[in-house]
PDB file of C-alpha atoms in Angstrom:
ATOM      1  CA  UNK A   1     112.373  73.373  84.497  1.00  0.00           C
ATOM      2  CA  UNK A   2     113.402  77.027  82.475  1.00  0.00           C
ATOM      3  CA  UNK A   3     110.407  80.144  83.025  1.00  0.00           C
ATOM      4  CA  UNK A   4     109.548  82.996  81.137  1.00  0.00           C
ATOM      5  CA  UNK A   5     107.384  85.491  83.055  1.00  0.00           C
ATOM      6  CA  UNK A   6     104.371  86.281  80.580  1.00  0.00           C
ATOM      7  CA  UNK A   7     103.293  90.348  81.988  1.00  0.00           C
ATOM      8  CA  UNK A   8     100.436  90.154  79.662  1.00  0.00           C
ATOM      9  CA  UNK A   9      98.621  93.691  78.623  1.00  0.00           C
ATOM     10  CA  UNK A  10      99.355  96.105  81.045  1.00  0.00           C
ATOM     11  CA  UNK A  11      97.681  99.389  79.306  1.00  0.00           C
ATOM     12  CA  UNK A  12      96.759 102.226  79.966  1.00  0.00           C
ATOM     13  CA  UNK A  13      93.398 101.364  79.044  1.00  0.00           C
ATOM     14  CA  UNK A  14      93.203  99.597  82.110  1.00  0.00           C
ATOM     15  CA  UNK A  15      94.692 101.847  84.090  1.00  0.00           C
ATOM     16  CA  UNK A  16      93.307 105.134  83.344  1.00  0.00           C
ATOM     17  CA  UNK A  17      90.708 104.579  80.681  1.00  0.00           C
ATOM     18  CA  UNK A  18      87.808 103.153  79.307  1.00  0.00           C
ATOM     19  CA  UNK A  19      88.855  99.708  81.045  1.00  0.00           C
ATOM     20  CA  UNK A  20      89.696 100.572  84.652  1.00  0.00           C
ATOM     21  CA  UNK A  21      90.317  97.446  86.939  1.00  0.00           C
ATOM     22  CA  UNK A  22      89.036  97.286  90.343  1.00  0.00           C
ATOM     23  CA  UNK A  23      89.930  93.629  92.054  1.00  0.00           C
ATOM     24  CA  UNK A  24      93.069  93.452  92.827  1.00  0.00           C
ATOM     25  CA  UNK A  25      92.793  97.267  92.694  1.00  0.00           C
ATOM     26  CA  UNK A  26      95.754  98.269  90.753  1.00  0.00           C
ATOM     27  CA  UNK A  27      97.515  99.426  94.142  1.00  0.00           C
ATOM     28  CA  UNK A  28      97.836  96.173  93.744  1.00  0.00           C
ATOM     29  CA  UNK A  29      98.629  94.201  90.974  1.00  0.00           C
ATOM     30  CA  UNK A  30     101.176  96.570  89.604  1.00  0.00           C
ATOM     31  CA  UNK A  31     103.647  97.013  91.769  1.00  0.00           C
ATOM     32  CA  UNK A  32     103.210  92.492  91.851  1.00  0.00           C
ATOM     33  CA  UNK A  33     103.849  92.928  88.518  1.00  0.00           C
ATOM     34  CA  UNK A  34     106.998  94.577  88.873  1.00  0.00           C
ATOM     35  CA  UNK A  35     108.125  92.632  91.377  1.00  0.00           C
ATOM     36  CA  UNK A  36     107.760  89.041  89.141  1.00  0.00           C
ATOM     37  CA  UNK A  37     109.442  91.342  86.462  1.00  0.00           C
ATOM     38  CA  UNK A  38     112.466  92.308  89.213  1.00  0.00           C
ATOM     39  CA  UNK A  39     112.548  88.324  90.728  1.00  0.00           C
ATOM     40  CA  UNK A  40     112.944  86.720  86.666  1.00  0.00           C
ATOM     41  CA  UNK A  41     115.014  89.519  86.046  1.00  0.00           C
ATOM     42  CA  UNK A  42     117.883  88.015  89.243  1.00  0.00           C
ATOM     43  CA  UNK A  43     117.204  84.974  88.844  1.00  0.00           C
ATOM     44  CA  UNK A  44     117.148  84.524  85.133  1.00  0.00           C
ATOM     45  CA  UNK A  45     113.860  83.948  84.157  1.00  0.00           C
ATOM     46  CA  UNK A  46     112.629  85.616  80.485  1.00  0.00           C
ATOM     47  CA  UNK A  47     110.527  88.165  80.181  1.00  0.00           C
ATOM     48  CA  UNK A  48     107.577  88.529  77.855  1.00  0.00           C
ATOM     49  CA  UNK A  49     105.383  91.700  77.658  1.00  0.00           C
ATOM     50  CA  UNK A  50     102.347  91.208  75.716  1.00  0.00           C
ATOM     51  CA  UNK A  51     100.469  94.317  74.200  1.00  0.00           C
ATOM     52  CA  UNK A  52      97.250  94.104  72.776  1.00  0.00           C
ATOM     53  CA  UNK A  53      96.850  96.090  70.017  1.00  0.00           C
ATOM     54  CA  UNK A  54      93.058  96.908  67.838  1.00  0.00           C
ATOM     55  CA  UNK A  55      92.575  98.781  64.633  1.00  0.00           C
ATOM     56  CA  UNK A  56      92.296 102.211  64.716  1.00  0.00           C
ATOM     57  CA  UNK A  57      89.314 103.621  65.407  1.00  0.00           C
ATOM     58  CA  UNK A  58      88.197 101.114  67.842  1.00  0.00           C
ATOM     59  CA  UNK A  59      87.076 101.600  71.185  1.00  0.00           C
ATOM     60  CA  UNK A  60      89.368 100.256  73.167  1.00  0.00           C
ATOM     61  CA  UNK A  61      93.258  99.458  72.427  1.00  0.00           C
ATOM     62  CA  UNK A  62      93.283 101.414  68.776  1.00  0.00           C
ATOM     63  CA  UNK A  63      96.869 101.466  66.668  1.00  0.00           C
ATOM     64  CA  UNK A  64      98.070 104.742  68.075  1.00  0.00           C
ATOM     65  CA  UNK A  65      96.589 105.865  70.808  1.00  0.00           C
ATOM     66  CA  UNK A  66      97.209 106.295  74.513  1.00  0.00           C
ATOM     67  CA  UNK A  67      95.290 102.600  76.375  1.00  0.00           C
ATOM     68  CA  UNK A  68      96.777 101.021  73.970  1.00  0.00           C
ATOM     69  CA  UNK A  69     100.440 102.024  75.420  1.00  0.00           C
ATOM     70  CA  UNK A  70     102.681  99.934  77.521  1.00  0.00           C
ATOM     71  CA  UNK A  71     102.005 101.403  80.845  1.00  0.00           C
ATOM     72  CA  UNK A  72     105.014 103.025  82.034  1.00  0.00           C
ATOM     73  CA  UNK A  73     105.686 100.289  84.897  1.00  0.00           C
ATOM     74  CA  UNK A  74     106.264  98.053  81.969  1.00  0.00           C
ATOM     75  CA  UNK A  75     107.185  99.929  79.237  1.00  0.00           C
ATOM     76  CA  UNK A  76     110.780 101.155  80.696  1.00  0.00           C
ATOM     77  CA  UNK A  77     111.558  97.437  80.942  1.00  0.00           C
ATOM     78  CA  UNK A  78     113.712  95.595  78.208  1.00  0.00           C
ATOM     79  CA  UNK A  79     111.744  91.988  77.311  1.00  0.00           C
ATOM     80  CA  UNK A  80     113.374  89.161  76.133  1.00  0.00           C
ATOM     81  CA  UNK A  81     110.111  88.928  73.869  1.00  0.00           C
ATOM     82  CA  UNK A  82     107.420  91.879  72.923  1.00  0.00           C
ATOM     83  CA  UNK A  83     104.899  90.194  71.623  1.00  0.00           C
ATOM     84  CA  UNK A  84     101.712  92.056  70.103  1.00  0.00           C
ATOM     85  CA  UNK A  85      98.251  90.102  69.686  1.00  0.00           C
ATOM     86  CA  UNK A  86      95.420  91.342  68.522  1.00  0.00           C
ATOM     87  CA  UNK A  87      92.978  87.979  69.486  1.00  0.00           C
ATOM     88  CA  UNK A  88      92.204  86.470  73.319  1.00  0.00           C
ATOM     89  CA  UNK A  89      95.545  84.187  74.051  1.00  0.00           C
ATOM     90  CA  UNK A  90      98.968  85.155  73.741  1.00  0.00           C
ATOM     91  CA  UNK A  91      99.316  82.317  71.915  1.00  0.00           C
ATOM     92  CA  UNK A  92      97.026  83.519  68.911  1.00  0.00           C
ATOM     93  CA  UNK A  93      97.941  84.226  65.487  1.00  0.00           C
ATOM     94  CA  UNK A  94     101.884  85.297  67.182  1.00  0.00           C
ATOM     95  CA  UNK A  95     105.129  83.779  67.514  1.00  0.00           C
ATOM     96  CA  UNK A  96     105.318  83.154  71.302  1.00  0.00           C
ATOM     97  CA  UNK A  97     105.077  79.004  71.219  1.00  0.00           C
ATOM     98  CA  UNK A  98     107.734  79.381  68.100  1.00  0.00           C
ATOM     99  CA  UNK A  99     109.813  81.722  70.960  1.00  0.00           C
ATOM    100  CA  UNK A 100     109.483  79.665  73.641  1.00  0.00           C
ATOM    101  CA  UNK A 101     110.206  76.335  72.388  1.00  0.00           C
ATOM    102  CA  UNK A 102     113.289  77.695  70.380  1.00  0.00           C
ATOM    103  CA  UNK A 103     114.615  78.863  73.845  1.00  0.00           C
ATOM    104  CA  UNK A 104     113.846  75.767  75.733  1.00  0.00           C
ATOM    105  CA  UNK A 105     111.261  76.895  78.357  1.00  0.00           C
ATOM    106  CA  UNK A 106     109.020  74.193  79.901  1.00  0.00           C
ATOM    107  CA  UNK A 107     106.933  76.744  82.029  1.00  0.00           C
ATOM    108  CA  UNK A 108     105.258  80.238  81.878  1.00  0.00           C
ATOM    109  CA  UNK A 109     103.354  82.270  84.408  1.00  0.00           C
ATOM    110  CA  UNK A 110     100.331  84.653  83.809  1.00  0.00           C
ATOM    111  CA  UNK A 111     100.354  88.060  85.200  1.00  0.00           C
ATOM    112  CA  UNK A 112      98.149  90.661  83.897  1.00  0.00           C
ATOM    113  CA  UNK A 113      94.923  92.341  82.696  1.00  0.00           C
ATOM    114  CA  UNK A 114      92.074  90.865  82.426  1.00  0.00           C
ATOM    115  CA  UNK A 115      92.122  87.715  84.849  1.00  0.00           C
ATOM    116  CA  UNK A 116      89.017  85.830  83.022  1.00  0.00           C
ATOM    117  CA  UNK A 117      89.826  86.947  79.176  1.00  0.00           C
ATOM    118  CA  UNK A 118      93.738  86.901  78.636  1.00  0.00           C
ATOM    119  CA  UNK A 119      95.389  85.797  81.241  1.00  0.00           C
ATOM    120  CA  UNK A 120      93.237  82.608  81.620  1.00  0.00           C
ATOM    121  CA  UNK A 121      92.762  82.432  77.425  1.00  0.00           C
ATOM    122  CA  UNK A 122      96.577  82.596  77.808  1.00  0.00           C
ATOM    123  CA  UNK A 123      97.020  80.261  80.772  1.00  0.00           C
ATOM    124  CA  UNK A 124      94.102  77.740  78.928  1.00  0.00           C
ATOM    125  CA  UNK A 125      96.202  77.670  75.794  1.00  0.00           C
ATOM    126  CA  UNK A 126      99.633  76.855  77.184  1.00  0.00           C
ATOM    127  CA  UNK A 127      98.441  74.318  79.393  1.00  0.00           C
ATOM    128  CA  UNK A 128      96.999  72.330  75.962  1.00  0.00           C
ATOM    129  CA  UNK A 129     100.511  73.233  74.512  1.00  0.00           C
ATOM    130  CA  UNK A 130     101.992  70.935  78.050  1.00  0.00           C
ATOM    131  CA  UNK A 131     103.670  73.930  78.782  1.00  0.00           C
ATOM    132  CA  UNK A 132     103.593  73.885  82.760  1.00  0.00           C
ATOM    133  CA  UNK A 133     101.456  77.564  83.616  1.00  0.00           C
ATOM    134  CA  UNK A 134     101.955  79.153  86.855  1.00  0.00           C
ATOM    135  CA  UNK A 135      99.208  81.960  87.373  1.00  0.00           C
ATOM    136  CA  UNK A 136      99.922  84.907  90.047  1.00  0.00           C
ATOM    137  CA  UNK A 137      97.149  85.893  91.726  1.00  0.00           C
ATOM    138  CA  UNK A 138      97.377  89.540  93.327  1.00  0.00           C
ATOM    139  CA  UNK A 139      99.195  90.270  89.832  1.00  0.00           C
ATOM    140  CA  UNK A 140      96.170  89.894  87.539  1.00  0.00           C
ATOM    141  CA  UNK A 141      92.628  91.459  87.944  1.00  0.00           C
ATOM    142  CA  UNK A 142      89.521  92.285  86.521  1.00  0.00           C
ATOM    143  CA  UNK A 143      86.440  94.242  86.652  1.00  0.00           C
ATOM    144  CA  UNK A 144      82.280  94.239  86.912  1.00  0.00           C
ATOM    145  CA  UNK A 145      81.126  92.737  83.799  1.00  0.00           C
ATOM    146  CA  UNK A 146      76.984  92.943  83.258  1.00  0.00           C
ATOM    147  CA  UNK A 147      75.496  91.610  80.242  1.00  0.00           C
ATOM    148  CA  UNK A 148      72.210  89.736  78.847  1.00  0.00           C
ATOM    149  CA  UNK A 149      73.454  87.224  80.918  1.00  0.00           C
ATOM    150  CA  UNK A 150      73.908  88.338  84.182  1.00  0.00           C
ATOM    151  CA  UNK A 151      76.457  90.013  86.201  1.00  0.00           C
ATOM    152  CA  UNK A 152      79.044  89.661  88.779  1.00  0.00           C
ATOM    153  CA  UNK A 153      81.329  91.299  90.938  1.00  0.00           C
ATOM    154  CA  UNK A 154      85.577  92.264  89.921  1.00  0.00           C
ATOM    155  CA  UNK A 155      86.179  90.455  93.541  1.00  0.00           C
ATOM    156  CA  UNK A 156      83.442  87.476  92.528  1.00  0.00           C
ATOM    157  CA  UNK A 157      84.834  86.958  88.504  1.00  0.00           C
ATOM    158  CA  UNK A 158      88.670  86.861  89.782  1.00  0.00           C
ATOM    159  CA  UNK A 159      88.406  84.220  92.534  1.00  0.00           C
ATOM    160  CA  UNK A 160      86.551  81.548  90.737  1.00  0.00           C
ATOM    161  CA  UNK A 161      89.219  82.277  88.016  1.00  0.00           C
ATOM    162  CA  UNK A 162      91.083  81.520  89.791  1.00  0.00           C
ATOM    163  CA  UNK A 163      89.234  78.331  91.476  1.00  0.00           C
ATOM    164  CA  UNK A 164      89.338  77.161  88.117  1.00  0.00           C
ATOM    165  CA  UNK A 165      92.827  77.713  87.593  1.00  0.00           C
ATOM    166  CA  UNK A 166      94.009  76.097  90.072  1.00  0.00           C
ATOM    167  CA  UNK A 167      91.393  73.033  88.993  1.00  0.00           C
ATOM    168  CA  UNK A 168      93.696  71.364  86.552  1.00  0.00           C
ATOM    169  CA  UNK A 169      94.994  74.812  84.690  1.00  0.00           C
ATOM    170  CA  UNK A 170      97.629  76.067  86.680  1.00  0.00           C
ATOM    171  CA  UNK A 171      99.205  76.510  90.174  1.00  0.00           C
ATOM    172  CA  UNK A 172      98.212  79.870  91.791  1.00  0.00           C
ATOM    173  CA  UNK A 173     100.230  81.454  93.627  1.00  0.00           C
ATOM    174  CA  UNK A 174     101.124  84.920  95.400  1.00  0.00           C
ATOM    175  CA  UNK A 175     103.773  87.047  94.407  1.00  0.00           C
ATOM    176  CA  UNK A 176     105.970  86.103  97.369  1.00  0.00           C
ATOM    177  CA  UNK A 177     104.941  82.731  96.944  1.00  0.00           C
ATOM    178  CA  UNK A 178     105.691  82.368  93.095  1.00  0.00           C
ATOM    179  CA  UNK A 179     109.164  85.223  93.898  1.00  0.00           C
ATOM    180  CA  UNK A 180     110.450  82.743  97.026  1.00  0.00           C
ATOM    181  CA  UNK A 181     109.692  79.369  94.047  1.00  0.00           C
ATOM    182  CA  UNK A 182     112.252  80.951  92.265  1.00  0.00           C
ATOM    183  CA  UNK A 183     114.638  81.801  94.238  1.00  0.00           C
ATOM    184  CA  UNK A 184     115.043  78.413  95.156  1.00  0.00           C
ATOM    185  CA  UNK A 185     114.360  76.943  91.888  1.00  0.00           C
ATOM    186  CA  UNK A 186     111.526  75.620  93.460  1.00  0.00           C
ATOM    187  CA  UNK A 187     107.878  73.890  91.416  1.00  0.00           C
ATOM    188  CA  UNK A 188     104.183  75.133  92.064  1.00  0.00           C
ATOM    189  CA  UNK A 189     101.736  72.935  93.846  1.00  0.00           C
ATOM    190  CA  UNK A 190      98.330  72.452  91.420  1.00  0.00           C
ATOM    191  CA  UNK A 191      95.693  70.863  92.229  1.00  0.00           C
ATOM    192  CA  UNK A 192      93.466  68.757  89.778  1.00  0.00           C
ATOM    193  CA  UNK A 193      89.717  68.578  89.479  1.00  0.00           C
ATOM    194  CA  UNK A 194      89.001  65.411  92.021  1.00  0.00           C
ATOM    195  CA  UNK A 195      90.586  66.657  94.357  1.00  0.00           C
ATOM    196  CA  UNK A 196      89.437  70.575  94.100  1.00  0.00           C
ATOM    197  CA  UNK A 197      85.298  68.036  93.722  1.00  0.00           C
ATOM    198  CA  UNK A 198      86.247  65.426  96.369  1.00  0.00           C
ATOM    199  CA  UNK A 199      83.986  67.266  99.357  1.00  0.00           C
ATOM    200  CA  UNK A 200      81.526  66.090  97.014  1.00  0.00           C
ATOM    201  CA  UNK A 201      81.831  62.937  97.399  1.00  0.00           C
ATOM    202  CA  UNK A 202      81.512  63.361 101.283  1.00  0.00           C
ATOM    203  CA  UNK A 203      77.931  62.420 101.899  1.00  0.00           C
ATOM    204  CA  UNK A 204      75.582  64.287 103.417  1.00  0.00           C
ATOM    205  CA  UNK A 205      78.766  67.224 103.306  1.00  0.00           C
ATOM    206  CA  UNK A 206      77.878  67.890  99.405  1.00  0.00           C
ATOM    207  CA  UNK A 207      74.220  69.855  99.786  1.00  0.00           C
ATOM    208  CA  UNK A 208      75.316  71.053 103.753  1.00  0.00           C
ATOM    209  CA  UNK A 209      78.661  72.991 101.660  1.00  0.00           C
ATOM    210  CA  UNK A 210      76.662  74.000  99.397  1.00  0.00           C
ATOM    211  CA  UNK A 211      73.889  75.769 101.444  1.00  0.00           C
ATOM    212  CA  UNK A 212      76.647  77.270 103.781  1.00  0.00           C
ATOM    213  CA  UNK A 213      78.701  79.072 100.254  1.00  0.00           C
ATOM    214  CA  UNK A 214      75.607  80.071  98.839  1.00  0.00           C
ATOM    215  CA  UNK A 215      74.352  81.937 101.513  1.00  0.00           C
ATOM    216  CA  UNK A 216      78.282  83.700 102.040  1.00  0.00           C
ATOM    217  CA  UNK A 217      77.658  84.658  98.411  1.00  0.00           C
ATOM    218  CA  UNK A 218      73.891  86.362  99.537  1.00  0.00           C
ATOM    219  CA  UNK A 219      76.277  87.746 102.037  1.00  0.00           C
ATOM    220  CA  UNK A 220      78.787  89.547  99.804  1.00  0.00           C
ATOM    221  CA  UNK A 221      76.267  90.894  96.959  1.00  0.00           C
ATOM    222  CA  UNK A 222      74.213  91.789 100.478  1.00  0.00           C
ATOM    223  CA  UNK A 223      77.555  94.373 101.412  1.00  0.00           C
ATOM    224  CA  UNK A 224      78.244  95.325  97.926  1.00  0.00           C
ATOM    225  CA  UNK A 225      74.976  96.981  97.097  1.00  0.00           C
ATOM    226  CA  UNK A 226      74.881  98.786 100.369  1.00  0.00           C
ATOM    227  CA  UNK A 227      78.289  99.874  99.476  1.00  0.00           C
ATOM    228  CA  UNK A 228      77.158 100.876  96.270  1.00  0.00           C
ATOM    229  CA  UNK A 229      74.497 102.056  97.302  1.00  0.00           C
ATOM    230  CA  UNK A 230      75.552 104.359  99.586  1.00  0.00           C
ATOM    231  CA  UNK A 231      77.923 105.513  97.103  1.00  0.00           C
ATOM    232  CA  UNK A 232      75.341 106.835  94.872  1.00  0.00           C
ATOM    233  CA  UNK A 233      73.161 108.893  97.527  1.00  0.00           C
ATOM    234  CA  UNK A 234      76.762 110.157  98.105  1.00  0.00           C
ATOM    235  CA  UNK A 235      77.455 111.548  94.226  1.00  0.00           C
ATOM    236  CA  UNK A 236      73.301 112.798  93.888  1.00  0.00           C
ATOM    237  CA  UNK A 237      73.969 114.983  96.723  1.00  0.00           C
ATOM    238  CA  UNK A 238      77.525 116.230  95.842  1.00  0.00           C
ATOM    239  CA  UNK A 239      76.216 116.472  92.511  1.00  0.00           C
ATOM    240  CA  UNK A 240      73.738 118.812  94.179  1.00  0.00           C
ATOM    241  CA  UNK A 241      75.938 121.175  96.089  1.00  0.00           C
ATOM    242  CA  UNK A 242      74.953 118.968  99.673  1.00  0.00           C
ATOM    243  CA  UNK A 243      76.643 117.460 102.849  1.00  0.00           C
ATOM    244  CA  UNK A 244      78.151 113.697 101.427  1.00  0.00           C
ATOM    245  CA  UNK A 245      77.555 113.305 105.311  1.00  0.00           C
ATOM    246  CA  UNK A 246      74.791 110.562 105.216  1.00  0.00           C
TER     247      UNK A 246
END
């Protein structure tokens, strides 16, 4: 086994730009990304840094903009390979696959932003290309999405990707779990679709579990809505110069 840590799009746009990551929060994900890079350096895993660049004038990641620049947590690192991309996956339109195969790397570890977008896209492509894939649950992150199809909170979106990844595509682990595996030279376990859907084949349990999960999700959504309502009222009161004690 020969690992390469792929750190994807850790750029200012996701820190203080137009796409602020909120789950896991940056005080969690960025330090864990730094820990992973240190572990890779200490134990002979390659470091690949990926940077997303759009054309000048684009609303995000515009060439030459501060948002497109690598965040300071990775900017001072010296990677074994630097990939510049303009697509979702770090493999598309780049030399990443060629570089990995030339170096004999058979295992790639995904960290960075966003969980469901460039991280998941790169992980899926790596799996399809025959690489063993690892996905760091607390060294990736995303933000809330709202569009014509509906809305989803960052935490729900993040966990949905982690569960999907671990059902077939990647071994999902915390940074600590991954670091220990790197130190020991161990592989990480990955589930599969059959095992991940085992509850569906237990008589009488599928509908019961489905209802329980829906009830739990509804409770979480109510808590999130209440918190957002409280924050909005605070904002309105502060804007009017009134006390924020509600």
